[in-house]
PDB file of C-alpha atoms in Angstrom:
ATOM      1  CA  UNK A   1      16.487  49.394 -90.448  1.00  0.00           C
ATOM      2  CA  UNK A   2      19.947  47.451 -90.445  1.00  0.00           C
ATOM      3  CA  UNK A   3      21.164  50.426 -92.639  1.00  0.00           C
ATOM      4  CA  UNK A   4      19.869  52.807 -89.911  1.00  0.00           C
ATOM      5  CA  UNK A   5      21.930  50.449 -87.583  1.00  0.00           C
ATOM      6  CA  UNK A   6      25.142  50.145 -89.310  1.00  0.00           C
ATOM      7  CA  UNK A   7      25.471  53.837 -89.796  1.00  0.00           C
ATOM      8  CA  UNK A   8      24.633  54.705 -86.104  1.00  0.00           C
ATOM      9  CA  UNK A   9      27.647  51.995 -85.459  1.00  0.00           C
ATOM     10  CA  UNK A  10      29.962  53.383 -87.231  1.00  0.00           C
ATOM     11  CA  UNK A  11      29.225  56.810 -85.795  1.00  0.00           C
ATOM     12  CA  UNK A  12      29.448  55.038 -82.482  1.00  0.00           C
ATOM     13  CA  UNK A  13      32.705  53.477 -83.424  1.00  0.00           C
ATOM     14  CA  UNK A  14      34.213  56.923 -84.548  1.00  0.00           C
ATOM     15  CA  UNK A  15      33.042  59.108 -81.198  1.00  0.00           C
ATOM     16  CA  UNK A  16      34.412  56.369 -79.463  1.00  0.00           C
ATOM     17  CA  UNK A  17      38.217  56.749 -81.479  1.00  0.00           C
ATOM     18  CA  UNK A  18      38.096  60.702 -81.174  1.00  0.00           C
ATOM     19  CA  UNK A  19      37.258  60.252 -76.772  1.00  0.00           C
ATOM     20  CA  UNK A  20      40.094  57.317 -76.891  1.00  0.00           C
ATOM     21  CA  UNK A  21      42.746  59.805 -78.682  1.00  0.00           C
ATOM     22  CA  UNK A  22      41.581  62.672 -77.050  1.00  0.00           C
ATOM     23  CA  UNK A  23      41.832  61.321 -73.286  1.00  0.00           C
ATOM     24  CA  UNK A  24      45.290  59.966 -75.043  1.00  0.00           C
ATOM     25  CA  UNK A  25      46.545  63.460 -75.488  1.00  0.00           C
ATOM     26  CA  UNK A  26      45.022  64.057 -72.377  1.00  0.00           C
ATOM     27  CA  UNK A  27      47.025  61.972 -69.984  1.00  0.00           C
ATOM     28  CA  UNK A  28      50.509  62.061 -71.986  1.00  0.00           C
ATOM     29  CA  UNK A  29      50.437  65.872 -71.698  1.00  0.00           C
ATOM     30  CA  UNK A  30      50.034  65.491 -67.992  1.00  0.00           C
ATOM     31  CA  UNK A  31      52.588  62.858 -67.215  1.00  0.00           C
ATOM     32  CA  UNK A  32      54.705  64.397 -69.562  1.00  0.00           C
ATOM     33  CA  UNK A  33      54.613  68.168 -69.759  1.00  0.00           C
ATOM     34  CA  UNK A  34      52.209  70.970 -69.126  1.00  0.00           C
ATOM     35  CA  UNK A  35      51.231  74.294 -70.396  1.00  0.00           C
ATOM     36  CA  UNK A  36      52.459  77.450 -69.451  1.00  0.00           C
ATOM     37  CA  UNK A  37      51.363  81.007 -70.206  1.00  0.00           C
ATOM     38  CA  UNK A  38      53.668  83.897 -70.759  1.00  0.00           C
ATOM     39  CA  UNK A  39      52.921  86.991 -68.521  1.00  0.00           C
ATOM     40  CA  UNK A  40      55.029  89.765 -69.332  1.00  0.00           C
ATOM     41  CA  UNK A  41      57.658  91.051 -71.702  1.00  0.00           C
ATOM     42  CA  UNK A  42      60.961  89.244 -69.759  1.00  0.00           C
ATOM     43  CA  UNK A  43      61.542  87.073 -72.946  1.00  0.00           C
ATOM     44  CA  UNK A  44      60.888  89.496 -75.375  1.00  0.00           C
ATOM     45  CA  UNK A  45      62.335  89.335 -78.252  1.00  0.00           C
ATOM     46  CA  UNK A  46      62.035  85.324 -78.013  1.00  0.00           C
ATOM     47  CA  UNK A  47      58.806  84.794 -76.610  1.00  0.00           C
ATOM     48  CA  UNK A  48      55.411  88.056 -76.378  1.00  0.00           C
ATOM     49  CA  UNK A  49      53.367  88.079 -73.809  1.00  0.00           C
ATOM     50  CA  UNK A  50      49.984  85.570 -74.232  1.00  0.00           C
ATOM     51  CA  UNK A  51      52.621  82.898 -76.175  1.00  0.00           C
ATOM     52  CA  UNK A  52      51.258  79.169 -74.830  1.00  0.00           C
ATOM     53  CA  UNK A  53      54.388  76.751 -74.422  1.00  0.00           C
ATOM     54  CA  UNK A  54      54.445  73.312 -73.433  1.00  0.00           C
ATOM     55  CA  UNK A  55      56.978  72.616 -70.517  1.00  0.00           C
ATOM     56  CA  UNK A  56      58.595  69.146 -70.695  1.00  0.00           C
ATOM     57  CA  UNK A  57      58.436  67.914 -66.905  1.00  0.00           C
ATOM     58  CA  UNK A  58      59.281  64.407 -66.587  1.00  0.00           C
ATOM     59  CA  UNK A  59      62.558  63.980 -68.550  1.00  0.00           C
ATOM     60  CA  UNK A  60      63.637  67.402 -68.545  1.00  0.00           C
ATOM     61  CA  UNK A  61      67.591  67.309 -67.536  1.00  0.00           C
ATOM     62  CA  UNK A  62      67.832  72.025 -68.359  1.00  0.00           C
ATOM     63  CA  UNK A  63      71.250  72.790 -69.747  1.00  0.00           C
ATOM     64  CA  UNK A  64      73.026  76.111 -71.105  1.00  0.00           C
ATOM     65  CA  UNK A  65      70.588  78.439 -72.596  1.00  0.00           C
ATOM     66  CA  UNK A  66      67.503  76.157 -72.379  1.00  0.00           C
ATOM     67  CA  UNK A  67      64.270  78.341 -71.865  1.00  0.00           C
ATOM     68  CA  UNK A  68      63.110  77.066 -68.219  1.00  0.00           C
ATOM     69  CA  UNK A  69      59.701  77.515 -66.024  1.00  0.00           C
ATOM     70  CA  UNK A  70      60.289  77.905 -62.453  1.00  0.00           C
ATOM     71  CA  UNK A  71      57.944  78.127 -59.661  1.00  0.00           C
ATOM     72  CA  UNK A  72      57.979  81.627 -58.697  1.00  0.00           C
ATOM     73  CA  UNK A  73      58.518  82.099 -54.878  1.00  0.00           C
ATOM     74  CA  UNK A  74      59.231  85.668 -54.993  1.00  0.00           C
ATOM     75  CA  UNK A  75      55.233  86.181 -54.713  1.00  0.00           C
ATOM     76  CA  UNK A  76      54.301  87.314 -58.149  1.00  0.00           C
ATOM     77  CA  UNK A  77      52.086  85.090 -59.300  1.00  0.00           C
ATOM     78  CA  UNK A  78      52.794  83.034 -62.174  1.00  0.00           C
ATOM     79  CA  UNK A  79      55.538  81.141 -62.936  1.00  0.00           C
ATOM     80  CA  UNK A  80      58.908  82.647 -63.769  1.00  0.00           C
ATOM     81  CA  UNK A  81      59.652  82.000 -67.865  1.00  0.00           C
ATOM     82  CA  UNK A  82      63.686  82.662 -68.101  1.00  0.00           C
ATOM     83  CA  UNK A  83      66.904  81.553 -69.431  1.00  0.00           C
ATOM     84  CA  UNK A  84      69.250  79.391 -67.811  1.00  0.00           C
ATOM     85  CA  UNK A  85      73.148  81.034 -67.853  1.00  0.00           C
ATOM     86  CA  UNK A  86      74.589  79.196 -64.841  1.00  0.00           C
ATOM     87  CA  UNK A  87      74.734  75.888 -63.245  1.00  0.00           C
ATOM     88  CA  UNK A  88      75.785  74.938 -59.587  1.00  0.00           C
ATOM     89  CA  UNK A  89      79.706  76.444 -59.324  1.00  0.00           C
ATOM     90  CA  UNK A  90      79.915  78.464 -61.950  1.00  0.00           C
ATOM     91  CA  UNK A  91      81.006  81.864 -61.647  1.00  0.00           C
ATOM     92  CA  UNK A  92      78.976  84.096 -63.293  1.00  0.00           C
ATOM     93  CA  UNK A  93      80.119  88.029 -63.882  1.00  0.00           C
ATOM     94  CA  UNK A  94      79.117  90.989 -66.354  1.00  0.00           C
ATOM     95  CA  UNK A  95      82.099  92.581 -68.342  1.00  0.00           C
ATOM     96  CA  UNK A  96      81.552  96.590 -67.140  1.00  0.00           C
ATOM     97  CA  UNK A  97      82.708  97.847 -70.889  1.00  0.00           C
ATOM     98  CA  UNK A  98      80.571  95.220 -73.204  1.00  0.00           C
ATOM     99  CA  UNK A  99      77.785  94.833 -70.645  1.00  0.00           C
ATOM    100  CA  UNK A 100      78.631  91.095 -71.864  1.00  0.00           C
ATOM    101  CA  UNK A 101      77.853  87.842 -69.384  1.00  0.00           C
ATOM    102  CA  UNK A 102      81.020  86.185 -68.499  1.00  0.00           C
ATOM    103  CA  UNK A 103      80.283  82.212 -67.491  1.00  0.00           C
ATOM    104  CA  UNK A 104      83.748  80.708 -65.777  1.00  0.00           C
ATOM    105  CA  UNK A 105      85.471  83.061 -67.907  1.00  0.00           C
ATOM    106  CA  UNK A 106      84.181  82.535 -71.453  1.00  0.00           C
ATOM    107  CA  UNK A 107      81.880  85.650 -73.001  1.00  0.00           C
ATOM    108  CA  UNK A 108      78.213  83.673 -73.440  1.00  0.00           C
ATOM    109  CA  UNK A 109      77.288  84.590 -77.500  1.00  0.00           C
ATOM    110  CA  UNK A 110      73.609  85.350 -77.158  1.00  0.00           C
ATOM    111  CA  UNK A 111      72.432  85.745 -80.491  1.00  0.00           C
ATOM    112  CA  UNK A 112      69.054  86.043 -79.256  1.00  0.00           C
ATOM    113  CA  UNK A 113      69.441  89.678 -77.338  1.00  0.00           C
ATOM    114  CA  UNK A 114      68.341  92.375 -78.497  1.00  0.00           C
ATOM    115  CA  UNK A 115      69.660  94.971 -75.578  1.00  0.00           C
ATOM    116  CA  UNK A 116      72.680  95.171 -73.261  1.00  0.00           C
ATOM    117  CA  UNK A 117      73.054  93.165 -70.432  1.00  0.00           C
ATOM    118  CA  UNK A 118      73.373  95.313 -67.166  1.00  0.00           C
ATOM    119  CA  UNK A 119      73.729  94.104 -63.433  1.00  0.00           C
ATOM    120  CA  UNK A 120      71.298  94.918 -60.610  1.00  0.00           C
ATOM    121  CA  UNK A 121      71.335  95.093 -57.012  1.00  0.00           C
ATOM    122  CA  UNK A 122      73.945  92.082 -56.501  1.00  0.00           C
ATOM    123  CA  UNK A 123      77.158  92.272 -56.832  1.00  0.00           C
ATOM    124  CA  UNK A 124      79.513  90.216 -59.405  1.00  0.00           C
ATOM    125  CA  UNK A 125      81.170  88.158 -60.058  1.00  0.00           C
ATOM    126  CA  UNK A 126      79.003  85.645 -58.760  1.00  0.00           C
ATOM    127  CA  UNK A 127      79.508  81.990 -58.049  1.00  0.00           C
ATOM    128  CA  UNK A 128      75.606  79.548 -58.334  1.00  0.00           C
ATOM    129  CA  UNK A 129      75.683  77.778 -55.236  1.00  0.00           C
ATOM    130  CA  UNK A 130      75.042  74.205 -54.763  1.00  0.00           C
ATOM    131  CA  UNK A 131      71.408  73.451 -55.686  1.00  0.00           C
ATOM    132  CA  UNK A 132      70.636  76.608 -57.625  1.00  0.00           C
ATOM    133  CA  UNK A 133      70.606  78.231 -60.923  1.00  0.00           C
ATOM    134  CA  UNK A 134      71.068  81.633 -62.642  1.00  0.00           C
ATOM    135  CA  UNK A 135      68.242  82.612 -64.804  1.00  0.00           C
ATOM    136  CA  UNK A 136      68.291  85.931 -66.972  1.00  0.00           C
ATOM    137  CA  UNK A 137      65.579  87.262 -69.304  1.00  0.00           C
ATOM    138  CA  UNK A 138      65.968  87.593 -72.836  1.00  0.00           C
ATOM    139  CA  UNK A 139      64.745  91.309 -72.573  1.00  0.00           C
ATOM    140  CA  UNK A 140      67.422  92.266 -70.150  1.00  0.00           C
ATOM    141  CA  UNK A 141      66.349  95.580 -69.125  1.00  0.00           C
ATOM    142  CA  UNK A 142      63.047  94.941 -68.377  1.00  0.00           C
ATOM    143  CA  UNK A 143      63.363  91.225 -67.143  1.00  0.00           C
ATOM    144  CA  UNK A 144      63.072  90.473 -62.848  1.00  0.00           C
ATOM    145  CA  UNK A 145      65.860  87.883 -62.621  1.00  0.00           C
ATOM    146  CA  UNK A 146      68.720  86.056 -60.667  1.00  0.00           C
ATOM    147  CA  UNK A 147      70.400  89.386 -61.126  1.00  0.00           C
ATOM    148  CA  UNK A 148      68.017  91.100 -58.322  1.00  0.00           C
ATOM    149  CA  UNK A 149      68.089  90.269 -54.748  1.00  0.00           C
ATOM    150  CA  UNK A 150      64.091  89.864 -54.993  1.00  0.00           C
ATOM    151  CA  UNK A 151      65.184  86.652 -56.917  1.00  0.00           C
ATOM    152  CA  UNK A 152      68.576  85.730 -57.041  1.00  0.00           C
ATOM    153  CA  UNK A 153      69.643  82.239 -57.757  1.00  0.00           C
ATOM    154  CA  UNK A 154      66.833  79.749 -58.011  1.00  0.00           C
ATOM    155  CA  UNK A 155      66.651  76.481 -56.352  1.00  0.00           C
ATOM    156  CA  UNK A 156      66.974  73.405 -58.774  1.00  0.00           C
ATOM    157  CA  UNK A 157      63.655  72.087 -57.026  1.00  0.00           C
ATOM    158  CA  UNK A 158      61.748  75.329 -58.109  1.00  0.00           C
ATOM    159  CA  UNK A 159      62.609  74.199 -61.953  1.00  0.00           C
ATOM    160  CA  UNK A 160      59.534  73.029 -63.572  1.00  0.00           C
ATOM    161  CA  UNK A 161      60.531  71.829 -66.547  1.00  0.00           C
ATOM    162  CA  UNK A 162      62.178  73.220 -69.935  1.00  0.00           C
ATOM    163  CA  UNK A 163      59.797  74.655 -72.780  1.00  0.00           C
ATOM    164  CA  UNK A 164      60.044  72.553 -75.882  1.00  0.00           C
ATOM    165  CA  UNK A 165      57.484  73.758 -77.817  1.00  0.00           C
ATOM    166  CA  UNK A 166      55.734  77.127 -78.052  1.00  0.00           C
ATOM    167  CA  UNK A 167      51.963  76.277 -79.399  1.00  0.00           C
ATOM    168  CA  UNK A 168      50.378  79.441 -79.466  1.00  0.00           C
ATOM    169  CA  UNK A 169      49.693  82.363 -80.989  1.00  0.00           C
ATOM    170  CA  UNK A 170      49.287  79.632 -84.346  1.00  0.00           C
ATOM    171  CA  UNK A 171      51.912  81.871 -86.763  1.00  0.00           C
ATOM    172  CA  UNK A 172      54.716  81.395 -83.972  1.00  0.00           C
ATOM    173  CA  UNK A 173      54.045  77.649 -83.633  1.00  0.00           C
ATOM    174  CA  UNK A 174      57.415  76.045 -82.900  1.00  0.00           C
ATOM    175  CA  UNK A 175      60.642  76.089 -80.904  1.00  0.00           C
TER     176      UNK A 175
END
């Protein structure tokens, strides 16, 4: 019987590890981050539709080509997944012969594009006012960005947080 005892203690004592690391996990992943679903093919090449990330919300300070979550207030649902090309006062344009993004004068090298980059409905150059950012889509001809008027620059208060980590599908896990 104090076999019986010991064993069911030790089970005990392990169920009660797994809860304690779990709930762990648990309540860093809220206080620090969150996960985020891609919807759409705006990132494409970088990130497919369905890929999980986790957002980093707490200490998240976005720079130059950080992958960003926004809140999306144009009334499309989910969150807005996108690439951060300008910060407040910078003057953003698109060179009319390489379809190249200009920031404050300097061509951006995107490595990561697989298409053109061509403007939409507002007109460049453009300066990011105080408070905003300019967000473009990897997949620039089929990404709803800062370029339209439907979303234009986004305020810094809308940023969520920056992805760090994309978790899922498992073959893709990483940066």
């Amino acid at each position: 019987m104090q076999k019986a005892s010991r064993v069911a203690t030790e089970v005990f004592e392990w169920y009660e590890s797994i809860l304690l690391a779990f709930l762990a996990v648990i309540l860093i992943f809220f206080l620090v981050g969150r996960a985020v679903g891609v919807s759409g093919e705006s990132m494409y090449p970088t990130l497919d539709d369905g890929n999980q990330l986790f957002v980093q919300t707490l200490t998240s300070k976005p720079t130059y080509g950080d992958i960003v979550v926004a809140d999306n207030y144009t009334g499309y649902g989910d969150p807005i997944i996108k690439r951060l090309i300008g910060m407040p006062g910078d003057v953003i344009d698109l060179d009319p012969v390489t379809n190249r993004v200009i920031r404050n004068g300097e061509v951006l090298d995107e490595p990561y594009l697989s298409v053109p980059t061509y403007p939409e409905d507002v007109p460049f150059p453009i300066t990011v006012p105080e408070g905003k950012v300019f967000l473009m889509g990897d997949n620039r001809t089929n990404s709803l960005d800062s370029r339209s008027s439907q979303v234009g620059c986004i305020d810094q208060r809308a940023l969520l947080g920056k992805v760090v980590l994309r978790f899922s599908p498992f073959e893709k896990i990483g940066g």
